[in-house]
PDB file of C-alpha atoms in Angstrom:
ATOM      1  CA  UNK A   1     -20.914  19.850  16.347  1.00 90.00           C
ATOM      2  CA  UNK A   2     -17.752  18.552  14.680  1.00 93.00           C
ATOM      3  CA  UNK A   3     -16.710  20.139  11.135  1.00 95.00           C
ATOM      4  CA  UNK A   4     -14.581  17.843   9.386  1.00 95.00           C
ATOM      5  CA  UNK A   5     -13.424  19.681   6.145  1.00 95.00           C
ATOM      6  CA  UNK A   6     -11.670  17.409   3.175  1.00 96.00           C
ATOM      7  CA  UNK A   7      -9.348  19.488   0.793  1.00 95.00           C
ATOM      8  CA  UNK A   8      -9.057  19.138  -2.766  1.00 95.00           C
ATOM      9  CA  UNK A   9      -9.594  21.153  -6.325  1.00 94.00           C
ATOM     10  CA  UNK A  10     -13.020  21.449  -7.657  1.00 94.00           C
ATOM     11  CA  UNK A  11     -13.465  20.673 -10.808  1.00 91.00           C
ATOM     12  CA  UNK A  12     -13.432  17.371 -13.163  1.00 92.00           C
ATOM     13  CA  UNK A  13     -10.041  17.652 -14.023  1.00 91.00           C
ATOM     14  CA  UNK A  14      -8.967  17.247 -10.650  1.00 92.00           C
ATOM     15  CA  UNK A  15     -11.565  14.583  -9.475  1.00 91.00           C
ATOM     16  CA  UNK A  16      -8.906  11.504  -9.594  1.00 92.00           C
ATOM     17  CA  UNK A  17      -5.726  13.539  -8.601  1.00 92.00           C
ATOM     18  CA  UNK A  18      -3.976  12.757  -5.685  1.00 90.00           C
ATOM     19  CA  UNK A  19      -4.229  15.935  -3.851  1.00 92.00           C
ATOM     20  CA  UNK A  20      -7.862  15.753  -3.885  1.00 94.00           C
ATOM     21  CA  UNK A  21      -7.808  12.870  -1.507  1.00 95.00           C
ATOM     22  CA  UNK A  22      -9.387  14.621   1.089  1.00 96.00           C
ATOM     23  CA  UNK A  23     -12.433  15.693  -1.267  1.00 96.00           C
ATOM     24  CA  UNK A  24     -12.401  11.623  -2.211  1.00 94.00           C
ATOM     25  CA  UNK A  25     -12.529  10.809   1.502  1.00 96.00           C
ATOM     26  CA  UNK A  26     -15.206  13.588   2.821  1.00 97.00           C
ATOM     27  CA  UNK A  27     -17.456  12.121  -0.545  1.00 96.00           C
ATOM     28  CA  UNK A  28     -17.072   8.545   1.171  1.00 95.00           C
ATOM     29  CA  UNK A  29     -18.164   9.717   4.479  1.00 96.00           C
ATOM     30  CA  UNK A  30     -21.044  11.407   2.358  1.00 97.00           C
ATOM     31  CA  UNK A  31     -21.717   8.371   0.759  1.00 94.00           C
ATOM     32  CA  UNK A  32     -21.579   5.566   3.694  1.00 93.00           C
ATOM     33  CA  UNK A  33     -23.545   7.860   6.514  1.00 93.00           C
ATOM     34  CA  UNK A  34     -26.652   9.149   6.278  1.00 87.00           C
ATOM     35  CA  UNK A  35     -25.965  12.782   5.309  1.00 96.00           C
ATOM     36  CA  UNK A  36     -27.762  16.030   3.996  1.00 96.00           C
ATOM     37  CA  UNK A  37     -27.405  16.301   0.198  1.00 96.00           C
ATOM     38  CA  UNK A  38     -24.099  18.869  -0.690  1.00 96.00           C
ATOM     39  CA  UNK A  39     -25.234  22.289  -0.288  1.00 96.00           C
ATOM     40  CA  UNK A  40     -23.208  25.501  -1.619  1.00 96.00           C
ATOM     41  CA  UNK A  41     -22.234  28.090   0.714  1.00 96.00           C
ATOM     42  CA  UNK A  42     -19.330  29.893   2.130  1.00 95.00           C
ATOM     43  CA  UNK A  43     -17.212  29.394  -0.774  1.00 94.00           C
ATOM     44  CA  UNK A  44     -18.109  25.544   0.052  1.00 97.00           C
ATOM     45  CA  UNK A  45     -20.313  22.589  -0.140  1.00 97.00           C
ATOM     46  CA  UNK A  46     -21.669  21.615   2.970  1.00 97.00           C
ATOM     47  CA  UNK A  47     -23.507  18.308   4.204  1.00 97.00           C
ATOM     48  CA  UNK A  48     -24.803  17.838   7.622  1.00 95.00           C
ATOM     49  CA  UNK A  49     -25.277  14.477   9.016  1.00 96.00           C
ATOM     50  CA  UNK A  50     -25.045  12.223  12.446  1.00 94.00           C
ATOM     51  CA  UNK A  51     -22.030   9.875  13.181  1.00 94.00           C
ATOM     52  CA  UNK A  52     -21.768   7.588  16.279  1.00 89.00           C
ATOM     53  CA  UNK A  53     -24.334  10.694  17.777  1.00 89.00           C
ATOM     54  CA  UNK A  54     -22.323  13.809  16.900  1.00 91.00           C
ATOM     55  CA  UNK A  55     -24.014  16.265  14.714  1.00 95.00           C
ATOM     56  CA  UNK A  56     -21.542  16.542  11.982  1.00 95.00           C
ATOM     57  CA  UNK A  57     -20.877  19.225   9.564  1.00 97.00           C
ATOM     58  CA  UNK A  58     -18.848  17.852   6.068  1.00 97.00           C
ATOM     59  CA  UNK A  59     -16.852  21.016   4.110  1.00 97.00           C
ATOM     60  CA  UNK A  60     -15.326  20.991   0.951  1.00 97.00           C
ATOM     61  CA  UNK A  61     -13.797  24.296  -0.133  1.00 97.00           C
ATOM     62  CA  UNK A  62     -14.264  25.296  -3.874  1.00 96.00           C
ATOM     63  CA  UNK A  63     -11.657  27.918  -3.836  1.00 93.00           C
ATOM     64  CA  UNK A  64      -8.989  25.465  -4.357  1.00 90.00           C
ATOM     65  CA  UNK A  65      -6.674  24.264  -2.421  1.00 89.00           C
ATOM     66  CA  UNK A  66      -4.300  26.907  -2.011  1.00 91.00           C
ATOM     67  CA  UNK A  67      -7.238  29.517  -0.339  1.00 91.00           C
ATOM     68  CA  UNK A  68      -8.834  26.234   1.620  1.00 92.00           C
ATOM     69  CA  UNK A  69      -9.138  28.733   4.109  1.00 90.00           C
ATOM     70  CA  UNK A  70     -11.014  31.140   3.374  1.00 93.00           C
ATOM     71  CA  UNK A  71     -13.744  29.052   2.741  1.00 95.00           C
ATOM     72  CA  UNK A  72     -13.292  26.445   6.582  1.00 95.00           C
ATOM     73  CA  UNK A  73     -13.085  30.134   8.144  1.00 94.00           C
ATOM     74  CA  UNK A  74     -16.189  31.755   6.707  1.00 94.00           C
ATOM     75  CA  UNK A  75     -17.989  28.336   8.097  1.00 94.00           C
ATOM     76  CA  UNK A  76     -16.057  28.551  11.428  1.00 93.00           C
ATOM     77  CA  UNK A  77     -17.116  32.131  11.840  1.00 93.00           C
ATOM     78  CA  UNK A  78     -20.480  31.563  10.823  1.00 95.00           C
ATOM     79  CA  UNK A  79     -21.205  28.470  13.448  1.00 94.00           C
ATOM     80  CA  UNK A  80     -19.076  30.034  16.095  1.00 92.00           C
ATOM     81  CA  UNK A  81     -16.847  27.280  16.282  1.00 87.00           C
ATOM     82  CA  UNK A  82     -13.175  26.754  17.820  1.00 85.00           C
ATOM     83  CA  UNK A  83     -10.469  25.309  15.871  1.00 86.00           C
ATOM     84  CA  UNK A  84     -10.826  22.087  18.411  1.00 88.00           C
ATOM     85  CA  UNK A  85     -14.170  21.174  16.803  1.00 91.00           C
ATOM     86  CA  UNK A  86     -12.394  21.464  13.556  1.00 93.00           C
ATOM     87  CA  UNK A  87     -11.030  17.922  11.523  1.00 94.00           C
ATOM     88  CA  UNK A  88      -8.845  18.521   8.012  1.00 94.00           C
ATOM     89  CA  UNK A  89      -8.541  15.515   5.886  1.00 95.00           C
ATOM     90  CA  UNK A  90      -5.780  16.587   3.016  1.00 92.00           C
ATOM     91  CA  UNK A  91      -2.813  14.361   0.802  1.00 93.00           C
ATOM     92  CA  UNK A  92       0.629  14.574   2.675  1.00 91.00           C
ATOM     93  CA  UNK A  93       3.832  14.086  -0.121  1.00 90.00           C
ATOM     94  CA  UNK A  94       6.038  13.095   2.557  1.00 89.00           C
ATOM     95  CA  UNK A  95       3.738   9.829   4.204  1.00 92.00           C
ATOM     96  CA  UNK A  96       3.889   6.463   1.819  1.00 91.00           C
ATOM     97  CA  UNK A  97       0.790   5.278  -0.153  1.00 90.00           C
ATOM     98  CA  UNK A  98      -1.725   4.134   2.414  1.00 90.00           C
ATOM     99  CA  UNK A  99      -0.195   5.813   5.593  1.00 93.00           C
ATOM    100  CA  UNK A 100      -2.059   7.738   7.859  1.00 92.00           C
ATOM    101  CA  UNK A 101      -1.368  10.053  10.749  1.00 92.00           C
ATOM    102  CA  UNK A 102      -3.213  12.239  12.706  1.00 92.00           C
ATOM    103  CA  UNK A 103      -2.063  15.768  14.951  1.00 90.00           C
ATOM    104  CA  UNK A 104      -3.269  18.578  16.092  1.00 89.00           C
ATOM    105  CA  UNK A 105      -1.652  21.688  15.664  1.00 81.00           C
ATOM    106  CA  UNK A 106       2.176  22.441  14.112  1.00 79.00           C
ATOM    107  CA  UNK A 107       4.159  23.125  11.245  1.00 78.00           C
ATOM    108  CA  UNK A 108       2.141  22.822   7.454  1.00 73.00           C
ATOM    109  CA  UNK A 109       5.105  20.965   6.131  1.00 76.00           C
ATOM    110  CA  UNK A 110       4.966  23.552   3.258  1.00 71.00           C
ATOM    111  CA  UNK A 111       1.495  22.167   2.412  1.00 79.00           C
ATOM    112  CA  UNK A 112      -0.315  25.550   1.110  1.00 79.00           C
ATOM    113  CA  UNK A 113      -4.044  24.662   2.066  1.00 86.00           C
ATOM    114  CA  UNK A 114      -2.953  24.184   5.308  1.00 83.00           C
ATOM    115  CA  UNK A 115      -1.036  27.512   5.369  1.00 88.00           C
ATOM    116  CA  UNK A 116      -4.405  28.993   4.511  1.00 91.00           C
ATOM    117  CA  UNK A 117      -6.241  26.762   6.790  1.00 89.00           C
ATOM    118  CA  UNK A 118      -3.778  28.203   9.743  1.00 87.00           C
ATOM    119  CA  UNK A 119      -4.038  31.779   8.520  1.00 83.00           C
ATOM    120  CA  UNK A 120      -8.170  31.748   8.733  1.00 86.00           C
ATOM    121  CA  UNK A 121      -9.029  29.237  11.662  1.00 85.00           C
ATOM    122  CA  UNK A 122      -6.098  29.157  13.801  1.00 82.00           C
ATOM    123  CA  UNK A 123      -3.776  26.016  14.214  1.00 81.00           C
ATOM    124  CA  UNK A 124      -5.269  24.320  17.114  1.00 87.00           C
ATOM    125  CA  UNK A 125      -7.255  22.034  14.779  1.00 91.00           C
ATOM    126  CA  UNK A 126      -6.754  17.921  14.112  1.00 91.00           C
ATOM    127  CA  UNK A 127      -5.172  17.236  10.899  1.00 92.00           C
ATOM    128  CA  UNK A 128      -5.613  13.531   9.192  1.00 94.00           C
ATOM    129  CA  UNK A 129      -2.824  13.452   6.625  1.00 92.00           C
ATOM    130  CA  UNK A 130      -3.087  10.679   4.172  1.00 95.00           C
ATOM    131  CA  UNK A 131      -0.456   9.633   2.562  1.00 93.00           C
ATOM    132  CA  UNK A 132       0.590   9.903  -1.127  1.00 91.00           C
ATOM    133  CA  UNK A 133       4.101   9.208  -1.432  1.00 86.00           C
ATOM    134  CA  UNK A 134       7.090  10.653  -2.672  1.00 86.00           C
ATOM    135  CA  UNK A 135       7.855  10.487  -6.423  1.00 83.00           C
ATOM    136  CA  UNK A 136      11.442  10.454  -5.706  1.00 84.00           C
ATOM    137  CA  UNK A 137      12.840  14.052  -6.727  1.00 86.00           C
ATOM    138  CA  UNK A 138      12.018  17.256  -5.665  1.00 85.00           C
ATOM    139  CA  UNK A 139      11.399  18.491  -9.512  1.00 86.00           C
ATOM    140  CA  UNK A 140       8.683  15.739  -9.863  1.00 88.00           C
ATOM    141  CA  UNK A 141       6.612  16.739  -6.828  1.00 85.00           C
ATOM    142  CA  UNK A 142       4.068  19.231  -8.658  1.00 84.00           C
ATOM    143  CA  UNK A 143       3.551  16.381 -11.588  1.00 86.00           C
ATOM    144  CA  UNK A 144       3.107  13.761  -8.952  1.00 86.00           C
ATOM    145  CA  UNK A 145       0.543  15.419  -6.557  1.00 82.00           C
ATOM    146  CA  UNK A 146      -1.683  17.431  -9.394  1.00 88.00           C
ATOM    147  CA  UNK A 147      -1.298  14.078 -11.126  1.00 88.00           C
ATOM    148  CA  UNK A 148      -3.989  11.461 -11.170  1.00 91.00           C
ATOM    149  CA  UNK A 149      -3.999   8.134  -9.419  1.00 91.00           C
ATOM    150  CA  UNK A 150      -3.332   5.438 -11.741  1.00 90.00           C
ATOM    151  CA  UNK A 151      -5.156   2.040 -12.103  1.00 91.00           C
ATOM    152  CA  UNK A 152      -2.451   0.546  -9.931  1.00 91.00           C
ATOM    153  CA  UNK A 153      -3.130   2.932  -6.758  1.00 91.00           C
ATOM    154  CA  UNK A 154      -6.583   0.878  -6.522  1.00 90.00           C
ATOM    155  CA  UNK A 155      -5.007  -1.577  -4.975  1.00 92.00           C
ATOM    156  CA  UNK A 156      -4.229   0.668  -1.432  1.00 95.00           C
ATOM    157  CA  UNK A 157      -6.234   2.817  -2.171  1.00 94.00           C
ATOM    158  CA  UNK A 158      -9.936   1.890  -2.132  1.00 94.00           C
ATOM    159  CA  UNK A 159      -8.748  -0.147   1.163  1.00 94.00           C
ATOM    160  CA  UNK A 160      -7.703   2.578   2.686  1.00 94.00           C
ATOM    161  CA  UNK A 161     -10.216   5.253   2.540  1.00 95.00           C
ATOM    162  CA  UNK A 162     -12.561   2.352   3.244  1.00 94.00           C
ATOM    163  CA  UNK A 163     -10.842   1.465   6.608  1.00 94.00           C
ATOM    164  CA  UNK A 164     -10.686   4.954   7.294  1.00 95.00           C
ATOM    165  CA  UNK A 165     -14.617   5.177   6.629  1.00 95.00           C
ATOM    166  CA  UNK A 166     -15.425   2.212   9.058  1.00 94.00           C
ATOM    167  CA  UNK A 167     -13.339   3.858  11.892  1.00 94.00           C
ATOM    168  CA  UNK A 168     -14.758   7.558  11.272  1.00 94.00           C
ATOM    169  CA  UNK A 169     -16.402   6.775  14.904  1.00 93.00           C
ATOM    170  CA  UNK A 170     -13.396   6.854  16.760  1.00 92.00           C
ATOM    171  CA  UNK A 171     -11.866   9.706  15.298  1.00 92.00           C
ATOM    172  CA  UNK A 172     -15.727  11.331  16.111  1.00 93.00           C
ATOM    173  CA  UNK A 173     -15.843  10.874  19.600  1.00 91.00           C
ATOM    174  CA  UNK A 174     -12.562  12.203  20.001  1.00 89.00           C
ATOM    175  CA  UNK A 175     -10.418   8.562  20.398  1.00 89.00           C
ATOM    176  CA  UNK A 176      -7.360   9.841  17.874  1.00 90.00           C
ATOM    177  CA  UNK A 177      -5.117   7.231  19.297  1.00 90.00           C
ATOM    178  CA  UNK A 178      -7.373   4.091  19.385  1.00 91.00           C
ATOM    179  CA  UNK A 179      -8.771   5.616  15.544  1.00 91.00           C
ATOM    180  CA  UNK A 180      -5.112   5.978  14.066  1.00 93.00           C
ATOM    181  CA  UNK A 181      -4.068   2.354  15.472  1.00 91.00           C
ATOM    182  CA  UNK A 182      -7.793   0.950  13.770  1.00 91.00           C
ATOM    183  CA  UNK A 183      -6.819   2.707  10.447  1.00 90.00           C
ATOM    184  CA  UNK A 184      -2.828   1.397  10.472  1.00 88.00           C
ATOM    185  CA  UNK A 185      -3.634  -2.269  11.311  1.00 81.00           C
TER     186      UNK A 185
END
């Protein structure tokens, strides 16, 4: 079984912002598969679902973002699972608009749910980071990832999660570098 875990804020307030685009892509996945209805457990909402033949497990942590990790690890622990069967889907500042990239293990690039996500579950776990941009200045960085998209973003945006979504296969069966080439096209 592969967990793939999108992090975001719960809440409405932070439904649109741009550090909840992992919550926006996990809720696509939801949405375009044929997956359990959102549960709540573990500090989480869980689906469960089948993609390309893997039994899949969707997580979204409601203990915001910063404490991600407490909530993927309680789920971990629970399934017995190893940080390789383990996908994180979260916003990366430093990646332009509509860029992808996809690693497994190393540094959180100062991102705190994936601080937490290393401190509960280990590092040796696939990260998608999906890029926001930079808003130019380091004093702007809080406004610009709590901030919402704007009615311009749609334009990369809805592509992008979408060509994500119709490659979710590759990255299932394990293909990162044939997935990551699909998504970047």
């Amino acid at each position: 079984m592969l967990f793939i875990a999108g992090l975001g804020n719960p809440g409405p307030c932070y439904e649109n912002s741009r550090h909840n685009i992992g919550f926006m892509m996990v809720d696509i996945i939801h949405d375009c598969h044929q997956f359990s209805s959102w549960s709540r457990k573990f500090q989480a909402l869980l689906a469960d679902g089948v993609i390309n033949g893997e039994k899949i497990l969707l997580i979204k942590p409601q203990t915001y973002m910063n404490c991600s990790g407490q909530a993927v690890g309680k789920v971990m622990r629970f399934y017995r699972r190893l940080p390789n069967d383990l996908v994180i889907i979260h916003d990366d500042l430093d990646l332009p608009q509509g860029k992808a990239r996809l690693k497994t293990g190393g540094s959180s690039g100062g991102h705190n749910g994936i601080k937490s996500i290393d401190l509960h579950c280990s590092m040796n776990y696939r990260r998608l980071r999906l890029g926001i941009g930079h808003p130019g200045h380091k004093s702007l960085v809080n406004e610009h990832v709590m901030g919402n998209f704007s009615k311009s973003d749609e334009i990369w945006l809805e592509p992008f999660l979408t060509t994500i979504n119709n490659n979710i296969g590759l990255l299932v069966k394990g293909d990162n570098n044939n997935f990551i080439n699909q998504v970047m096209r």
